[in-house]
Amino acid sequence: MSAFLLGTGFRADMGTCIRKLVLLKLIDACEDDGSRIFPAIATVARAAQCSDRQVQREIKGFLDIGLLSLVRAGGQGRRSTNEYALDLDVLSAISKAGWDAYAAGRGFNPKGDTQSPLDEAAKGDKTGPDRVTPETPKGDTGSPPTPPDPSLDPSIEREREREADEGKRAESRETLERRFWKMARGHPQSSGMPKQGWLVEWLKLDPDERDRAERRYPAWLALLKAQAKSHIPALSTYFGQKLFDEVADPQEPEKPLFVDAAPFGPMWQVARLKQLMQPPAPLPPPPSGFLRQMLERQDETGEAARRERQAKLGWPRVNVMHDRAASRQGVTVATALEPLAAMMEAVPVGSETFEAWKLEHELRGWPWLPDPGRQPVVYFPAGGPGALSAFEQAVKQGNEGNTDDGGQRQAAE
C-alpha cells in the first residue's frame, strides 16, 4: 500500500463513490511511484462493494482519461492479471480540479452503464461470482444496452469539420493530446499544476503553429535558461502568445554520444558481452564450511562450483544490467558500439541456438540471462557460439577511445 498517495486519493473528487472506492483500492495495491498494480477484478469489486463489470468499466475509464496505463497484459487463467501504473500528474490534477472538470478538459464523455435497463425496474446484477444487488422476482433478463450517443463532443466534431473544409491537415484528438503531453510532462512547471488550460490553448493552434511550437519548444526553454530567467511561463502562455515564433528552428542535432538500449536488444547485448569479455572482478575469499570444500575440489564438481561462483560475483555491472532487465528496464550505452550491434542476429527464445548460447555461458562461467518473459527473441552475435571469436576480435579492435558501454552511466541512473 502507498500511504504516500492515499491522502491524494482521499482528497480527489471522483464524481461517484464507487469510482473513488475503486481508485483507493488501486492505490492500496501500488508502490509510492504508482507502479506495480496487479488488481484482481473480483478483489477490487469486493473492496468497492460493486459488481465485477462495474470495476471493469471504472478501470476502462481510468485508462481512457490517462489516470491508468497498461504496463503488461495478463495471460489466461484466474491468477494471471494485468499490470497497471498510475500517472501521478493526472492523479494530482484530478485531486485539484475534480474528475468531471478534468474529464471535460480532455474531451472524455463516457456513455454510462451499457448493461443498465432503460426502464426504472431494477433487475439486479447479472455478472460476477458474488452478487452485490439482491435478486428481484423477475431475475436477470439481460436488459438492452443504453442507446448510442451519436456525438461524444459536438464541439470537437465541428472543429474537425471546419479544418477539413479549410483543407488543413487533420489529426485525431488522441494524436494531438499525445503530442501535447510529451511537452507538458517535461515542462519546469509541470509537477502538480493543472494542465487543462494548457491543452485548450494547444488545441486552438492550427497545424502549422503546432508544428512550430513543438519543434521550437526545446530551443525556447534553452533560451530562457541561458538568460537566467527566474520564471518560466506556463505552456498556456507559450501557446496562447505564440512565443515559439520568437525563436528560430533548431539546427540539425549532432549524433548523441549515448542512447538508451532496450533489454535483450542488439545494443544491450553488445554492452553486456563487452563486459563479459573483460577479466572477472577479484572474488572474495571462499567461505568456510561445505562450500569451501566444494570449491577446493579438483574434479568436475569443483570446477562447476567455481564457474557458478564466478558467474554470480565476477561481473557486477552485468548483474546490474540483469536486475534492470528483469524489471524491463534498459541501460544507457555508447553509440560507438553501433558497428558491433550490426554483427548481432535475433535468436528465438527456446530455440537450439538459444540453448547453445546458454551452454556457452555455462562453460565460460558467465552469468546467464534473466527470464526474457514475453520477449520472442534475444540478440546474440551472428553465427552462434562457434563464431564468437570474430565478435571478440571486433570488440578488442574497438576498445580504443570507447571508455563507456553503459556501466557507469547505468549506475548513475
mmCIF file of C-alpha atoms in Angstrom:
data_model
loop_
_atom_site.group_PDB
_atom_site.id
_atom_site.type_symbol
_atom_site.label_atom_id
_atom_site.label_comp_id
_atom_site.label_asym_id
_atom_site.label_seq_id
_atom_site.Cartn_x
_atom_site.Cartn_y
_atom_site.Cartn_z
ATOM 1 C CA MET A 1 0.000 0.000 0.000
ATOM 2 C CA SER A 2 1.187 3.543 -0.780
ATOM 3 C CA ALA A 3 0.413 5.698 2.248
ATOM 4 C CA PHE A 4 2.093 8.492 0.299
ATOM 5 C CA LEU A 5 -0.700 8.511 -2.317
ATOM 6 C CA LEU A 6 -3.661 7.741 -0.050
ATOM 7 C CA GLY A 7 -4.009 11.381 1.000
ATOM 8 C CA THR A 8 -4.207 12.488 -2.631
ATOM 9 C CA GLY A 9 -6.742 9.754 -3.342
ATOM 10 C CA PHE A 10 -8.964 10.735 -0.390
ATOM 11 C CA ARG A 11 -8.904 14.401 -1.466
ATOM 12 C CA ALA A 12 -9.800 13.610 -5.067
ATOM 13 C CA ASP A 13 -13.376 14.316 -6.153
ATOM 14 C CA MET A 14 -14.014 11.276 -8.370
ATOM 15 C CA GLY A 15 -17.625 12.089 -9.192
ATOM 16 C CA THR A 16 -19.086 8.861 -7.756
ATOM 17 C CA CYS A 17 -18.427 6.906 -4.590
ATOM 18 C CA ILE A 18 -17.823 3.667 -6.482
ATOM 19 C CA ARG A 19 -15.212 5.303 -8.695
ATOM 20 C CA LYS A 20 -13.462 6.676 -5.627
ATOM 21 C CA LEU A 21 -13.500 3.308 -3.865
ATOM 22 C CA VAL A 22 -12.010 1.635 -6.929
ATOM 23 C CA LEU A 23 -9.272 4.291 -7.032
ATOM 24 C CA LEU A 24 -8.485 3.837 -3.326
ATOM 25 C CA LYS A 25 -8.241 0.069 -3.760
ATOM 26 C CA LEU A 26 -5.783 0.526 -6.647
ATOM 27 C CA ILE A 27 -3.723 2.911 -4.514
ATOM 28 C CA ASP A 28 -3.850 0.322 -1.747
ATOM 29 C CA ALA A 29 -2.083 -2.081 -4.127
ATOM 30 C CA CYS A 30 0.549 0.228 -5.677
ATOM 31 C CA GLU A 31 4.051 1.452 -4.891
ATOM 32 C CA ASP A 32 4.803 5.073 -3.932
ATOM 33 C CA ASP A 33 5.559 5.905 -7.579
ATOM 34 C CA GLY A 34 2.195 4.482 -8.691
ATOM 35 C CA SER A 35 3.650 1.331 -10.253
ATOM 36 C CA ARG A 36 3.171 -2.430 -9.812
ATOM 37 C CA ILE A 37 -0.622 -2.597 -9.617
ATOM 38 C CA PHE A 38 -1.917 -6.139 -10.136
ATOM 39 C CA PRO A 39 -5.647 -5.851 -9.364
ATOM 40 C CA ALA A 40 -7.841 -8.921 -9.445
ATOM 41 C CA ILE A 41 -11.218 -7.643 -10.612
ATOM 42 C CA ALA A 42 -13.105 -9.701 -8.027
ATOM 43 C CA THR A 43 -10.879 -8.386 -5.202
ATOM 44 C CA VAL A 44 -11.440 -4.768 -6.214
ATOM 45 C CA ALA A 45 -15.192 -5.416 -6.563
ATOM 46 C CA ARG A 46 -15.407 -6.796 -3.016
ATOM 47 C CA ALA A 47 -13.474 -3.817 -1.628
ATOM 48 C CA ALA A 48 -15.607 -1.274 -3.522
ATOM 49 C CA GLN A 49 -18.825 -3.260 -2.895
ATOM 50 C CA CYS A 50 -19.812 -3.246 -6.531
ATOM 51 C CA SER A 51 -20.024 -5.746 -9.376
ATOM 52 C CA ASP A 52 -17.126 -7.084 -11.439
ATOM 53 C CA ARG A 53 -18.496 -5.352 -14.521
ATOM 54 C CA GLN A 54 -18.634 -2.004 -12.703
ATOM 55 C CA VAL A 55 -14.948 -2.347 -11.759
ATOM 56 C CA GLN A 56 -14.100 -3.135 -15.379
ATOM 57 C CA ARG A 57 -15.958 -0.022 -16.508
ATOM 58 C CA GLU A 58 -14.177 2.190 -13.979
ATOM 59 C CA ILE A 59 -10.745 0.822 -14.923
ATOM 60 C CA LYS A 60 -11.522 1.416 -18.601
ATOM 61 C CA GLY A 61 -12.470 4.996 -17.727
ATOM 62 C CA PHE A 62 -9.182 5.427 -15.848
ATOM 63 C CA LEU A 63 -7.308 4.136 -18.907
ATOM 64 C CA ASP A 64 -9.250 6.394 -21.296
ATOM 65 C CA ILE A 65 -8.597 9.506 -19.212
ATOM 66 C CA GLY A 66 -4.905 8.700 -18.692
ATOM 67 C CA LEU A 67 -5.054 8.078 -14.954
ATOM 68 C CA LEU A 68 -4.007 4.450 -15.508
ATOM 69 C CA SER A 69 -1.679 2.946 -18.093
ATOM 70 C CA LEU A 70 -1.402 -0.719 -19.010
ATOM 71 C CA VAL A 71 2.162 -1.884 -18.315
ATOM 72 C CA ARG A 72 1.728 -5.550 -19.174
ATOM 73 C CA ALA A 73 -1.313 -7.527 -20.273
ATOM 74 C CA GLY A 74 -2.092 -10.661 -18.284
ATOM 75 C CA GLY A 75 -2.424 -14.098 -19.826
ATOM 76 C CA GLN A 76 -5.112 -16.675 -19.339
ATOM 77 C CA GLY A 77 -6.313 -18.077 -16.036
ATOM 78 C CA ARG A 78 -7.576 -16.823 -12.707
ATOM 79 C CA ARG A 79 -4.165 -15.872 -11.333
ATOM 80 C CA SER A 80 -2.879 -14.013 -14.392
ATOM 81 C CA THR A 81 -3.885 -10.339 -14.162
ATOM 82 C CA ASN A 82 -2.977 -7.157 -15.999
ATOM 83 C CA GLU A 83 -0.295 -4.883 -14.568
ATOM 84 C CA TYR A 84 -1.124 -1.170 -14.385
ATOM 85 C CA ALA A 85 0.579 2.026 -13.254
ATOM 86 C CA LEU A 86 -0.949 5.285 -12.011
ATOM 87 C CA ASP A 87 0.011 8.584 -13.649
ATOM 88 C CA LEU A 88 0.762 10.749 -10.598
ATOM 89 C CA ASP A 89 0.447 14.001 -12.561
ATOM 90 C CA VAL A 90 -3.079 13.075 -13.653
ATOM 91 C CA LEU A 91 -3.971 11.957 -10.121
ATOM 92 C CA SER A 92 -2.765 15.292 -8.741
ATOM 93 C CA ALA A 93 -4.719 17.218 -11.393
ATOM 94 C CA ILE A 94 -7.922 15.282 -10.622
ATOM 95 C CA SER A 95 -7.371 15.875 -6.900
ATOM 96 C CA LYS A 96 -7.318 19.628 -7.539
ATOM 97 C CA ALA A 97 -9.855 20.025 -10.351
ATOM 98 C CA GLY A 98 -12.196 17.077 -9.781
ATOM 99 C CA TRP A 99 -12.997 14.185 -12.106
ATOM 100 C CA ASP A 100 -15.759 15.915 -14.056
ATOM 101 C CA ALA A 101 -13.732 19.059 -14.781
ATOM 102 C CA TYR A 102 -10.634 17.114 -15.709
ATOM 103 C CA ALA A 103 -12.606 14.719 -17.923
ATOM 104 C CA ALA A 104 -14.296 17.642 -19.677
ATOM 105 C CA GLY A 105 -10.910 19.232 -20.344
ATOM 106 C CA ARG A 106 -9.764 16.048 -22.061
ATOM 107 C CA GLY A 107 -12.957 15.586 -24.052
ATOM 108 C CA PHE A 108 -13.844 12.428 -22.116
ATOM 109 C CA ASN A 109 -17.570 11.697 -22.014
ATOM 110 C CA PRO A 110 -18.383 8.078 -21.095
ATOM 111 C CA LYS A 111 -21.676 6.671 -22.276
ATOM 112 C CA GLY A 112 -22.518 5.152 -18.957
ATOM 113 C CA ASP A 113 -23.686 1.702 -17.936
ATOM 114 C CA THR A 114 -24.313 -0.287 -21.123
ATOM 115 C CA GLN A 115 -25.876 -3.086 -19.111
ATOM 116 C CA SER A 116 -28.425 -0.959 -17.216
ATOM 117 C CA PRO A 117 -32.126 -1.316 -18.121
ATOM 118 C CA LEU A 118 -33.854 1.520 -19.937
ATOM 119 C CA ASP A 119 -36.861 1.387 -17.588
ATOM 120 C CA GLU A 120 -36.808 2.057 -13.864
ATOM 121 C CA ALA A 121 -37.330 -1.542 -12.749
ATOM 122 C CA ALA A 122 -34.186 -2.865 -11.079
ATOM 123 C CA LYS A 123 -33.154 -6.237 -12.452
ATOM 124 C CA GLY A 124 -30.096 -6.884 -10.272
ATOM 125 C CA ASP A 125 -26.530 -7.748 -11.224
ATOM 126 C CA LYS A 126 -26.049 -10.323 -13.919
ATOM 127 C CA THR A 127 -22.266 -10.775 -13.860
ATOM 128 C CA GLY A 128 -19.640 -11.611 -11.268
ATOM 129 C CA PRO A 129 -19.314 -14.549 -8.898
ATOM 130 C CA ASP A 130 -20.705 -12.615 -5.929
ATOM 131 C CA ARG A 131 -23.960 -10.716 -6.368
ATOM 132 C CA VAL A 132 -23.994 -7.236 -4.906
ATOM 133 C CA THR A 133 -27.600 -6.217 -5.512
ATOM 134 C CA PRO A 134 -30.396 -8.565 -4.361
ATOM 135 C CA GLU A 135 -32.102 -10.687 -6.972
ATOM 136 C CA THR A 136 -35.542 -9.417 -7.976
ATOM 137 C CA PRO A 137 -38.523 -11.721 -8.561
ATOM 138 C CA LYS A 138 -38.050 -11.340 -12.322
ATOM 139 C CA GLY A 139 -34.391 -12.316 -12.148
ATOM 140 C CA ASP A 140 -31.733 -11.171 -14.627
ATOM 141 C CA THR A 141 -33.140 -10.983 -18.118
ATOM 142 C CA GLY A 142 -30.297 -9.235 -19.924
ATOM 143 C CA SER A 143 -31.533 -5.709 -20.499
ATOM 144 C CA PRO A 144 -30.834 -3.883 -23.771
ATOM 145 C CA PRO A 145 -27.845 -1.515 -23.876
ATOM 146 C CA THR A 146 -28.079 2.214 -23.449
ATOM 147 C CA PRO A 147 -28.904 3.850 -26.839
ATOM 148 C CA PRO A 148 -25.680 5.013 -28.535
ATOM 149 C CA ASP A 149 -24.766 8.674 -28.269
ATOM 150 C CA PRO A 150 -24.170 9.941 -31.819
ATOM 151 C CA SER A 151 -21.676 12.532 -30.622
ATOM 152 C CA LEU A 152 -19.244 12.344 -27.710
ATOM 153 C CA ASP A 153 -18.321 16.007 -28.089
ATOM 154 C CA PRO A 154 -20.076 18.030 -30.808
ATOM 155 C CA SER A 155 -17.739 20.998 -30.459
ATOM 156 C CA ILE A 156 -14.734 18.867 -31.311
ATOM 157 C CA GLU A 157 -16.551 17.353 -34.269
ATOM 158 C CA ARG A 158 -17.428 20.829 -35.594
ATOM 159 C CA GLU A 159 -13.795 21.833 -35.207
ATOM 160 C CA ARG A 160 -12.677 18.829 -37.210
ATOM 161 C CA GLU A 161 -15.227 19.570 -39.932
ATOM 162 C CA ARG A 162 -14.046 23.179 -40.109
ATOM 163 C CA GLU A 163 -10.436 22.109 -40.538
ATOM 164 C CA ALA A 164 -11.438 19.617 -43.224
ATOM 165 C CA ASP A 165 -13.398 22.329 -45.066
ATOM 166 C CA GLU A 166 -10.395 24.640 -44.969
ATOM 167 C CA GLY A 167 -8.182 21.894 -46.369
ATOM 168 C CA LYS A 168 -5.975 21.743 -43.289
ATOM 169 C CA ARG A 169 -4.163 18.657 -42.114
ATOM 170 C CA ALA A 170 -6.478 16.774 -39.738
ATOM 171 C CA GLU A 171 -5.215 14.835 -36.764
ATOM 172 C CA SER A 172 -7.160 12.766 -34.292
ATOM 173 C CA ARG A 173 -7.729 14.119 -30.801
ATOM 174 C CA GLU A 174 -5.687 11.239 -29.413
ATOM 175 C CA THR A 175 -2.664 12.143 -31.580
ATOM 176 C CA LEU A 176 -2.891 15.828 -30.658
ATOM 177 C CA GLU A 177 -3.059 15.029 -26.952
ATOM 178 C CA ARG A 178 -0.142 12.639 -27.206
ATOM 179 C CA ARG A 179 1.992 15.402 -28.735
ATOM 180 C CA PHE A 180 0.820 17.839 -26.070
ATOM 181 C CA TRP A 181 1.592 15.567 -23.105
ATOM 182 C CA LYS A 182 5.066 14.873 -24.446
ATOM 183 C CA MET A 183 5.839 18.578 -23.968
ATOM 184 C CA ALA A 184 3.741 19.128 -20.840
ATOM 185 C CA ARG A 185 5.351 16.380 -18.772
ATOM 186 C CA GLY A 186 8.817 17.855 -19.288
ATOM 187 C CA HIS A 187 7.859 21.458 -18.564
ATOM 188 C CA PRO A 188 9.502 23.037 -15.472
ATOM 189 C CA GLN A 189 6.062 23.930 -14.064
ATOM 190 C CA SER A 190 4.582 20.506 -14.789
ATOM 191 C CA SER A 191 4.689 18.992 -11.309
ATOM 192 C CA GLY A 192 1.362 19.386 -9.512
ATOM 193 C CA MET A 193 -0.020 22.013 -11.905
ATOM 194 C CA PRO A 194 -3.444 21.691 -13.620
ATOM 195 C CA LYS A 195 -2.856 21.388 -17.342
ATOM 196 C CA GLN A 196 -6.363 21.687 -18.763
ATOM 197 C CA GLY A 197 -5.749 25.331 -19.712
ATOM 198 C CA TRP A 198 -2.511 24.381 -21.423
ATOM 199 C CA LEU A 199 -4.308 21.764 -23.507
ATOM 200 C CA VAL A 200 -7.060 24.206 -24.511
ATOM 201 C CA GLU A 201 -4.502 26.694 -25.873
ATOM 202 C CA TRP A 202 -2.670 23.894 -27.695
ATOM 203 C CA LEU A 203 -5.874 22.783 -29.432
ATOM 204 C CA LYS A 204 -6.542 26.358 -30.579
ATOM 205 C CA LEU A 205 -3.378 26.390 -32.696
ATOM 206 C CA ASP A 206 -3.563 25.476 -36.365
ATOM 207 C CA PRO A 207 -1.475 22.520 -37.624
ATOM 208 C CA ASP A 208 1.450 24.667 -38.805
ATOM 209 C CA GLU A 209 1.572 26.522 -35.483
ATOM 210 C CA ARG A 210 1.535 23.252 -33.558
ATOM 211 C CA ASP A 211 4.454 22.001 -35.613
ATOM 212 C CA ARG A 212 6.465 25.142 -34.900
ATOM 213 C CA ALA A 213 5.534 25.132 -31.211
ATOM 214 C CA GLU A 214 6.591 21.519 -30.819
ATOM 215 C CA ARG A 215 9.759 21.834 -32.898
ATOM 216 C CA ARG A 216 10.994 25.015 -31.221
ATOM 217 C CA TYR A 217 9.991 24.173 -27.652
ATOM 218 C CA PRO A 218 13.432 22.829 -26.549
ATOM 219 C CA ALA A 219 15.173 25.874 -28.077
ATOM 220 C CA TRP A 220 12.753 28.212 -26.281
ATOM 221 C CA LEU A 221 13.425 26.559 -22.922
ATOM 222 C CA ALA A 222 17.182 26.652 -23.524
ATOM 223 C CA LEU A 223 16.995 30.378 -24.365
ATOM 224 C CA LEU A 224 15.150 31.189 -21.130
ATOM 225 C CA LYS A 225 17.666 29.215 -19.084
ATOM 226 C CA ALA A 226 20.568 30.935 -20.835
ATOM 227 C CA GLN A 227 19.005 34.304 -19.983
ATOM 228 C CA ALA A 228 18.720 33.163 -16.341
ATOM 229 C CA LYS A 229 15.003 33.863 -16.268
ATOM 230 C CA SER A 230 13.630 33.451 -12.753
ATOM 231 C CA HIS A 231 10.177 32.490 -14.048
ATOM 232 C CA ILE A 232 9.379 30.130 -16.905
ATOM 233 C CA PRO A 233 5.980 30.944 -18.478
ATOM 234 C CA ALA A 234 3.344 28.223 -18.466
ATOM 235 C CA LEU A 235 2.674 26.349 -21.691
ATOM 236 C CA SER A 236 -0.676 28.101 -21.966
ATOM 237 C CA THR A 237 1.276 31.373 -22.358
ATOM 238 C CA TYR A 238 3.763 29.760 -24.742
ATOM 239 C CA PHE A 239 0.918 28.589 -26.990
ATOM 240 C CA GLY A 240 -1.514 31.465 -26.487
ATOM 241 C CA GLN A 241 1.018 34.283 -27.119
ATOM 242 C CA LYS A 242 2.819 32.250 -29.795
ATOM 243 C CA LEU A 243 6.158 32.663 -28.051
ATOM 244 C CA PHE A 244 7.525 29.903 -30.272
ATOM 245 C CA ASP A 245 7.787 32.467 -33.076
ATOM 246 C CA GLU A 246 10.411 34.348 -31.029
ATOM 247 C CA VAL A 247 12.992 31.585 -31.553
ATOM 248 C CA ALA A 248 14.433 30.071 -34.720
ATOM 249 C CA ASP A 249 14.122 26.483 -35.819
ATOM 250 C CA PRO A 250 16.776 24.308 -34.179
ATOM 251 C CA GLN A 251 19.767 23.185 -36.171
ATOM 252 C CA GLU A 252 20.101 19.533 -37.096
ATOM 253 C CA PRO A 253 21.205 17.897 -33.830
ATOM 254 C CA GLU A 254 24.519 16.160 -33.644
ATOM 255 C CA LYS A 255 24.547 12.450 -33.183
ATOM 256 C CA PRO A 256 24.253 11.693 -29.456
ATOM 257 C CA LEU A 257 27.151 10.061 -27.665
ATOM 258 C CA PHE A 258 24.822 7.729 -25.780
ATOM 259 C CA VAL A 259 21.494 6.048 -26.439
ATOM 260 C CA ASP A 260 19.047 4.028 -24.371
ATOM 261 C CA ALA A 261 19.299 0.317 -25.124
ATOM 262 C CA ALA A 262 16.231 -1.864 -24.523
ATOM 263 C CA PRO A 263 16.827 -5.130 -22.642
ATOM 264 C CA PHE A 264 17.764 -8.151 -24.793
ATOM 265 C CA GLY A 265 18.185 -5.937 -27.885
ATOM 266 C CA PRO A 266 21.348 -5.703 -30.049
ATOM 267 C CA MET A 267 22.911 -2.654 -28.332
ATOM 268 C CA TRP A 268 22.079 -4.038 -24.877
ATOM 269 C CA GLN A 269 23.641 -7.393 -25.706
ATOM 270 C CA VAL A 270 26.781 -5.768 -27.169
ATOM 271 C CA ALA A 271 27.310 -3.795 -23.947
ATOM 272 C CA ARG A 272 26.714 -6.937 -21.905
ATOM 273 C CA LEU A 273 29.077 -9.209 -23.863
ATOM 274 C CA LYS A 274 31.721 -6.498 -23.963
ATOM 275 C CA GLN A 275 31.720 -6.532 -20.158
ATOM 276 C CA LEU A 276 31.822 -10.337 -20.017
ATOM 277 C CA MET A 277 34.876 -10.381 -22.278
ATOM 278 C CA GLN A 278 36.777 -8.440 -19.629
ATOM 279 C CA PRO A 279 38.549 -10.414 -16.877
ATOM 280 C CA PRO A 280 36.228 -11.136 -13.936
ATOM 281 C CA ALA A 281 36.489 -8.982 -10.834
ATOM 282 C CA PRO A 282 38.576 -10.378 -7.956
ATOM 283 C CA LEU A 283 36.424 -12.752 -5.963
ATOM 284 C CA PRO A 284 36.249 -12.570 -2.170
ATOM 285 C CA PRO A 285 37.855 -15.385 -0.157
ATOM 286 C CA PRO A 286 35.737 -18.534 -0.274
ATOM 287 C CA PRO A 287 33.552 -19.085 2.755
ATOM 288 C CA SER A 288 34.336 -21.733 5.282
ATOM 289 C CA GLY A 289 32.457 -24.975 5.561
ATOM 290 C CA PHE A 290 30.882 -27.127 2.884
ATOM 291 C CA LEU A 291 31.033 -24.558 0.078
ATOM 292 C CA ARG A 292 34.753 -24.021 0.613
ATOM 293 C CA GLN A 293 35.331 -27.754 0.374
ATOM 294 C CA MET A 294 33.336 -27.849 -2.871
ATOM 295 C CA LEU A 295 35.380 -25.003 -4.374
ATOM 296 C CA GLU A 296 38.679 -26.675 -3.460
ATOM 297 C CA ARG A 297 37.820 -29.985 -5.121
ATOM 298 C CA GLN A 298 39.958 -30.712 -8.190
ATOM 299 C CA ASP A 299 37.304 -32.540 -10.166
ATOM 300 C CA GLU A 300 34.336 -31.760 -12.385
ATOM 301 C CA THR A 301 32.119 -30.942 -9.384
ATOM 302 C CA GLY A 302 34.647 -28.432 -8.045
ATOM 303 C CA GLU A 303 35.085 -26.865 -11.488
ATOM 304 C CA ALA A 304 31.306 -26.449 -11.841
ATOM 305 C CA ALA A 305 31.108 -24.841 -8.362
ATOM 306 C CA ARG A 306 33.901 -22.387 -9.240
ATOM 307 C CA ARG A 307 32.216 -21.417 -12.532
ATOM 308 C CA GLU A 308 28.898 -20.851 -10.756
ATOM 309 C CA ARG A 309 30.540 -18.630 -8.132
ATOM 310 C CA GLN A 310 32.376 -16.659 -10.795
ATOM 311 C CA ALA A 311 29.117 -16.117 -12.702
ATOM 312 C CA LYS A 312 27.475 -14.699 -9.577
ATOM 313 C CA LEU A 313 30.321 -12.411 -8.443
ATOM 314 C CA GLY A 314 32.706 -11.864 -11.339
ATOM 315 C CA TRP A 315 30.885 -9.167 -13.367
ATOM 316 C CA PRO A 316 28.945 -6.777 -11.073
ATOM 317 C CA ARG A 317 27.958 -4.452 -13.923
ATOM 318 C CA VAL A 318 26.413 -7.316 -15.857
ATOM 319 C CA ASN A 319 24.472 -8.340 -12.760
ATOM 320 C CA VAL A 320 23.095 -4.791 -12.535
ATOM 321 C CA MET A 321 22.062 -4.983 -16.201
ATOM 322 C CA HIS A 322 20.307 -8.286 -15.475
ATOM 323 C CA ASP A 323 18.457 -6.812 -12.482
ATOM 324 C CA ARG A 324 17.211 -3.917 -14.608
ATOM 325 C CA ALA A 325 16.256 -6.216 -17.496
ATOM 326 C CA ALA A 326 14.196 -8.364 -15.118
ATOM 327 C CA SER A 327 12.134 -5.205 -14.470
ATOM 328 C CA ARG A 328 12.087 -4.466 -18.232
ATOM 329 C CA GLN A 329 14.464 -1.506 -17.841
ATOM 330 C CA GLY A 330 17.274 -0.869 -20.300
ATOM 331 C CA VAL A 331 20.654 0.814 -19.914
ATOM 332 C CA THR A 332 22.500 3.735 -21.487
ATOM 333 C CA VAL A 333 25.210 2.669 -23.932
ATOM 334 C CA ALA A 334 27.710 4.464 -26.150
ATOM 335 C CA THR A 335 26.674 4.959 -29.786
ATOM 336 C CA ALA A 336 30.223 3.926 -30.683
ATOM 337 C CA LEU A 337 29.000 0.347 -30.169
ATOM 338 C CA GLU A 338 26.641 0.520 -33.156
ATOM 339 C CA PRO A 339 29.095 -1.229 -35.558
ATOM 340 C CA LEU A 340 29.219 -4.156 -33.118
ATOM 341 C CA ALA A 341 25.414 -4.159 -32.893
ATOM 342 C CA ALA A 342 25.302 -4.687 -36.666
ATOM 343 C CA MET A 343 27.016 -8.059 -36.078
ATOM 344 C CA MET A 344 24.090 -9.314 -33.965
ATOM 345 C CA GLU A 345 21.190 -11.532 -35.013
ATOM 346 C CA ALA A 346 17.787 -12.259 -33.471
ATOM 347 C CA VAL A 347 17.699 -15.674 -31.775
ATOM 348 C CA PRO A 348 14.236 -17.073 -30.902
ATOM 349 C CA VAL A 349 13.858 -17.814 -27.199
ATOM 350 C CA GLY A 350 13.970 -21.568 -26.559
ATOM 351 C CA SER A 351 15.492 -22.435 -29.957
ATOM 352 C CA GLU A 352 18.527 -24.709 -30.424
ATOM 353 C CA THR A 353 20.759 -21.669 -30.946
ATOM 354 C CA PHE A 354 19.373 -20.078 -27.778
ATOM 355 C CA GLU A 355 20.184 -23.242 -25.787
ATOM 356 C CA ALA A 356 23.647 -23.363 -27.366
ATOM 357 C CA TRP A 357 24.341 -19.842 -26.107
ATOM 358 C CA LYS A 358 23.150 -20.879 -22.656
ATOM 359 C CA LEU A 359 25.628 -23.771 -22.654
ATOM 360 C CA GLU A 360 28.420 -21.463 -23.852
ATOM 361 C CA HIS A 361 27.778 -19.154 -20.910
ATOM 362 C CA GLU A 362 27.907 -22.085 -18.522
ATOM 363 C CA LEU A 363 31.225 -23.330 -19.953
ATOM 364 C CA ARG A 364 32.803 -19.874 -19.747
ATOM 365 C CA GLY A 365 31.491 -19.200 -16.242
ATOM 366 C CA TRP A 366 29.408 -16.253 -17.476
ATOM 367 C CA PRO A 367 26.101 -15.312 -15.820
ATOM 368 C CA TRP A 368 23.112 -16.353 -17.949
ATOM 369 C CA LEU A 369 20.306 -14.015 -18.972
ATOM 370 C CA PRO A 370 17.341 -13.247 -16.730
ATOM 371 C CA ASP A 371 13.951 -14.578 -17.801
ATOM 372 C CA PRO A 372 13.028 -12.704 -21.027
ATOM 373 C CA GLY A 373 9.314 -13.104 -20.241
ATOM 374 C CA ARG A 374 7.214 -12.449 -23.346
ATOM 375 C CA GLN A 375 10.252 -11.351 -25.363
ATOM 376 C CA PRO A 376 10.145 -13.576 -28.505
ATOM 377 C CA VAL A 377 13.815 -13.109 -29.450
ATOM 378 C CA VAL A 378 17.129 -12.243 -27.818
ATOM 379 C CA TYR A 379 20.053 -10.840 -29.809
ATOM 380 C CA PHE A 380 23.415 -12.620 -29.952
ATOM 381 C CA PRO A 381 26.431 -12.417 -32.303
ATOM 382 C CA ALA A 382 25.532 -13.857 -35.696
ATOM 383 C CA GLY A 383 26.652 -17.414 -36.391
ATOM 384 C CA GLY A 384 26.129 -18.859 -32.918
ATOM 385 C CA PRO A 385 28.744 -19.584 -30.244
ATOM 386 C CA GLY A 386 31.073 -21.085 -32.861
ATOM 387 C CA ALA A 387 31.509 -17.643 -34.462
ATOM 388 C CA LEU A 388 32.069 -15.829 -31.169
ATOM 389 C CA SER A 389 35.810 -15.415 -31.816
ATOM 390 C CA ALA A 390 35.124 -12.983 -34.680
ATOM 391 C CA PHE A 391 32.959 -10.876 -32.380
ATOM 392 C CA GLU A 392 35.618 -10.965 -29.649
ATOM 393 C CA GLN A 393 38.216 -9.730 -32.131
ATOM 394 C CA ALA A 394 35.935 -6.872 -33.205
ATOM 395 C CA VAL A 395 35.440 -5.915 -29.541
ATOM 396 C CA LYS A 396 39.218 -5.800 -28.975
ATOM 397 C CA GLN A 397 39.766 -3.648 -32.053
ATOM 398 C CA GLY A 398 37.041 -1.225 -30.963
ATOM 399 C CA ASN A 399 38.176 -0.745 -27.371
ATOM 400 C CA GLU A 400 40.369 2.275 -28.041
ATOM 401 C CA GLY A 401 38.575 5.545 -27.374
ATOM 402 C CA ASN A 402 35.432 3.811 -26.136
ATOM 403 C CA THR A 403 35.564 4.032 -22.379
ATOM 404 C CA ASP A 404 31.886 3.628 -21.578
ATOM 405 C CA ASP A 405 29.485 0.879 -22.575
ATOM 406 C CA GLY A 406 26.648 1.626 -20.213
ATOM 407 C CA GLY A 407 28.183 0.502 -16.935
ATOM 408 C CA GLN A 408 28.973 3.792 -15.190
ATOM 409 C CA ARG A 409 26.084 5.734 -16.714
ATOM 410 C CA GLN A 410 23.754 2.894 -15.861
ATOM 411 C CA ALA A 411 24.867 3.074 -12.217
ATOM 412 C CA ALA A 412 24.381 6.847 -12.234
ATOM 413 C CA GLU A 413 20.763 6.444 -13.299
#
